Amino acid sequence: MTRVKRGYTARRRRKKIRLFASTFIGAHSRLTRTTTQQRMRALVSSHRDRSRKKRDFRRLWITRINAVTREDRIFYSYSLFIHNLYKRQLLLNRKILAQIALSNKNCFDIISNKIINHKSNQIKE
């Protein structure tokens, strides 16, 4: 039986891992065993933080909308604003509302006034 020279596949696998970990610091980019461990850890973190990023942005948008809704009115909050939006069937998501609140406050005031006026008109009728 002929002799099989090993190492090509293993070298290719290690090279791929080294390329992934080339920006890591110290032994994490040089030693094969620690490189594979750090690669697994990095992939786990990136998977976890993709959903975390969505959560964090949603929290940021809610905070921004809440800050703008509480500026002028004393007894008006984010939860009331969103509740009235749904009752009025205005389909604006939180991302768009936060952008409007930051960039064009007049437009946001128009939206919130329409919601409040609609609410007061229903009470009068």
CSV table of C-alpha atoms in Angstrom, one decimal:
chain,number,residue,atom,x,y,z
A,1,MET,CA,0.0,0.0,0.0
A,2,THR,CA,1.3,3.4,-0.9
A,3,ARG,CA,2.1,6.0,1.7
A,4,VAL,CA,-0.5,8.8,2.2
A,5,LYS,CA,0.9,12.2,3.0
A,6,ARG,CA,-1.5,13.9,5.3
A,7,GLY,CA,-1.7,17.5,6.2
A,8,TYR,CA,-3.2,19.2,3.2
A,9,THR,CA,-6.8,19.1,4.5
A,10,ALA,CA,-5.8,19.9,8.0
A,11,ARG,CA,-3.6,22.7,6.9
A,12,ARG,CA,-6.4,24.1,4.8
A,13,ARG,CA,-8.8,23.9,7.7
A,14,ARG,CA,-6.3,25.6,10.1
A,15,LYS,CA,-5.6,28.3,7.5
A,16,LYS,CA,-9.3,29.1,7.2
A,17,ILE,CA,-9.6,29.4,11.0
A,18,ARG,CA,-6.4,31.6,11.1
A,19,LEU,CA,-7.8,33.9,8.5
A,20,PHE,CA,-11.0,34.3,10.5
A,21,ALA,CA,-9.0,35.0,13.7
A,22,SER,CA,-6.3,37.2,12.0
A,23,THR,CA,-7.6,40.3,13.8
A,24,PHE,CA,-7.6,38.7,17.3
A,25,ILE,CA,-4.9,39.7,19.8
A,26,GLY,CA,-2.0,37.6,21.0
A,27,ALA,CA,-2.3,33.8,21.1
A,28,HIS,CA,-5.9,34.0,20.0
A,29,SER,CA,-4.7,34.7,16.5
A,30,ARG,CA,-1.5,32.5,16.5
A,31,LEU,CA,-2.2,29.2,18.3
A,32,THR,CA,-4.5,26.8,16.6
A,33,ARG,CA,-6.3,25.5,19.7
A,34,THR,CA,-7.0,28.9,21.2
A,35,THR,CA,-7.9,30.2,17.7
A,36,THR,CA,-10.6,27.6,17.3
A,37,GLN,CA,-12.0,28.3,20.8
A,38,GLN,CA,-12.1,32.0,20.1
A,39,ARG,CA,-13.7,31.5,16.8
A,40,MET,CA,-16.5,29.5,18.4
A,41,ARG,CA,-16.9,32.1,21.0
A,42,ALA,CA,-17.0,34.9,18.5
A,43,LEU,CA,-19.6,33.1,16.4
A,44,VAL,CA,-21.8,32.5,19.5
A,45,SER,CA,-21.5,36.2,20.5
A,46,SER,CA,-22.4,37.4,17.0
A,47,HIS,CA,-25.5,35.1,16.8
A,48,ARG,CA,-26.6,36.2,20.3
A,49,ASP,CA,-26.1,39.9,19.6
A,50,ARG,CA,-28.0,39.9,16.3
A,51,SER,CA,-31.2,39.5,18.2
A,52,ARG,CA,-29.9,41.8,21.0
A,53,LYS,CA,-29.3,44.6,18.5
A,54,LYS,CA,-33.0,44.5,17.4
A,55,ARG,CA,-34.0,44.6,21.0
A,56,ASP,CA,-31.7,47.6,21.8
A,57,PHE,CA,-32.9,49.6,18.8
A,58,ARG,CA,-36.5,49.0,19.7
A,59,ARG,CA,-35.8,50.3,23.3
A,60,LEU,CA,-34.0,53.4,21.8
A,61,TRP,CA,-37.0,54.2,19.5
A,62,ILE,CA,-39.4,53.8,22.4
A,63,THR,CA,-37.3,56.1,24.6
A,64,ARG,CA,-37.1,58.8,21.9
A,65,ILE,CA,-40.9,58.7,21.2
A,66,ASN,CA,-41.6,58.8,24.9
A,67,ALA,CA,-39.4,61.8,25.5
A,68,VAL,CA,-41.0,63.8,22.7
A,69,THR,CA,-44.6,62.9,23.7
A,70,ARG,CA,-44.0,64.0,27.3
A,71,GLU,CA,-42.4,67.3,26.3
A,72,ASP,CA,-45.6,69.4,25.9
A,73,ARG,CA,-48.3,67.5,27.7
A,74,ILE,CA,-48.2,66.6,31.3
A,75,PHE,CA,-50.5,63.6,31.4
A,76,TYR,CA,-49.5,62.1,28.1
A,77,SER,CA,-47.1,59.2,27.7
A,78,TYR,CA,-45.7,56.7,25.2
A,79,SER,CA,-48.2,54.0,26.0
A,80,LEU,CA,-51.2,56.3,25.6
A,81,PHE,CA,-49.7,57.6,22.3
A,82,ILE,CA,-49.3,54.1,20.9
A,83,HIS,CA,-52.7,53.0,22.2
A,84,ASN,CA,-54.3,55.9,20.4
A,85,LEU,CA,-52.3,55.2,17.2
A,86,TYR,CA,-53.7,51.7,17.1
A,87,LYS,CA,-57.2,52.9,17.9
A,88,ARG,CA,-57.0,55.4,15.0
A,89,GLN,CA,-55.5,52.7,12.8
A,90,LEU,CA,-52.4,54.8,11.8
A,91,LEU,CA,-49.9,52.2,10.7
A,92,LEU,CA,-46.6,53.8,11.6
A,93,ASN,CA,-43.9,51.7,13.2
A,94,ARG,CA,-41.7,52.8,16.0
A,95,LYS,CA,-38.6,53.3,13.9
A,96,ILE,CA,-40.4,55.8,11.6
A,97,LEU,CA,-42.0,57.6,14.5
A,98,ALA,CA,-38.7,58.0,16.3
A,99,GLN,CA,-37.1,59.4,13.1
A,100,ILE,CA,-40.0,61.9,12.7
A,101,ALA,CA,-39.7,62.9,16.3
A,102,LEU,CA,-36.0,63.6,15.9
A,103,SER,CA,-35.9,65.2,12.5
A,104,ASN,CA,-39.3,66.9,12.1
A,105,LYS,CA,-41.0,67.7,15.5
A,106,ASN,CA,-43.7,69.7,13.8
A,107,CYS,CA,-44.9,66.7,11.9
A,108,PHE,CA,-44.8,64.6,15.0
A,109,ASP,CA,-46.9,67.2,16.8
A,110,ILE,CA,-49.4,67.2,13.9
A,111,ILE,CA,-49.7,63.4,14.2
A,112,SER,CA,-50.2,63.5,18.0
A,113,ASN,CA,-52.7,66.4,17.8
A,114,LYS,CA,-54.8,64.5,15.2
A,115,ILE,CA,-54.9,61.5,17.5
A,116,ILE,CA,-55.9,63.7,20.5
A,117,ASN,CA,-58.5,65.7,18.5
A,118,HIS,CA,-60.0,62.5,17.2
A,119,LYS,CA,-60.3,61.2,20.8
A,120,SER,CA,-61.9,64.4,22.0
A,121,ASN,CA,-64.3,64.4,19.1
A,122,GLN,CA,-65.5,60.9,20.0
A,123,ILE,CA,-66.1,62.0,23.6
A,124,LYS,CA,-68.3,65.0,22.4
A,125,GLU,CA,-70.4,62.9,20.1
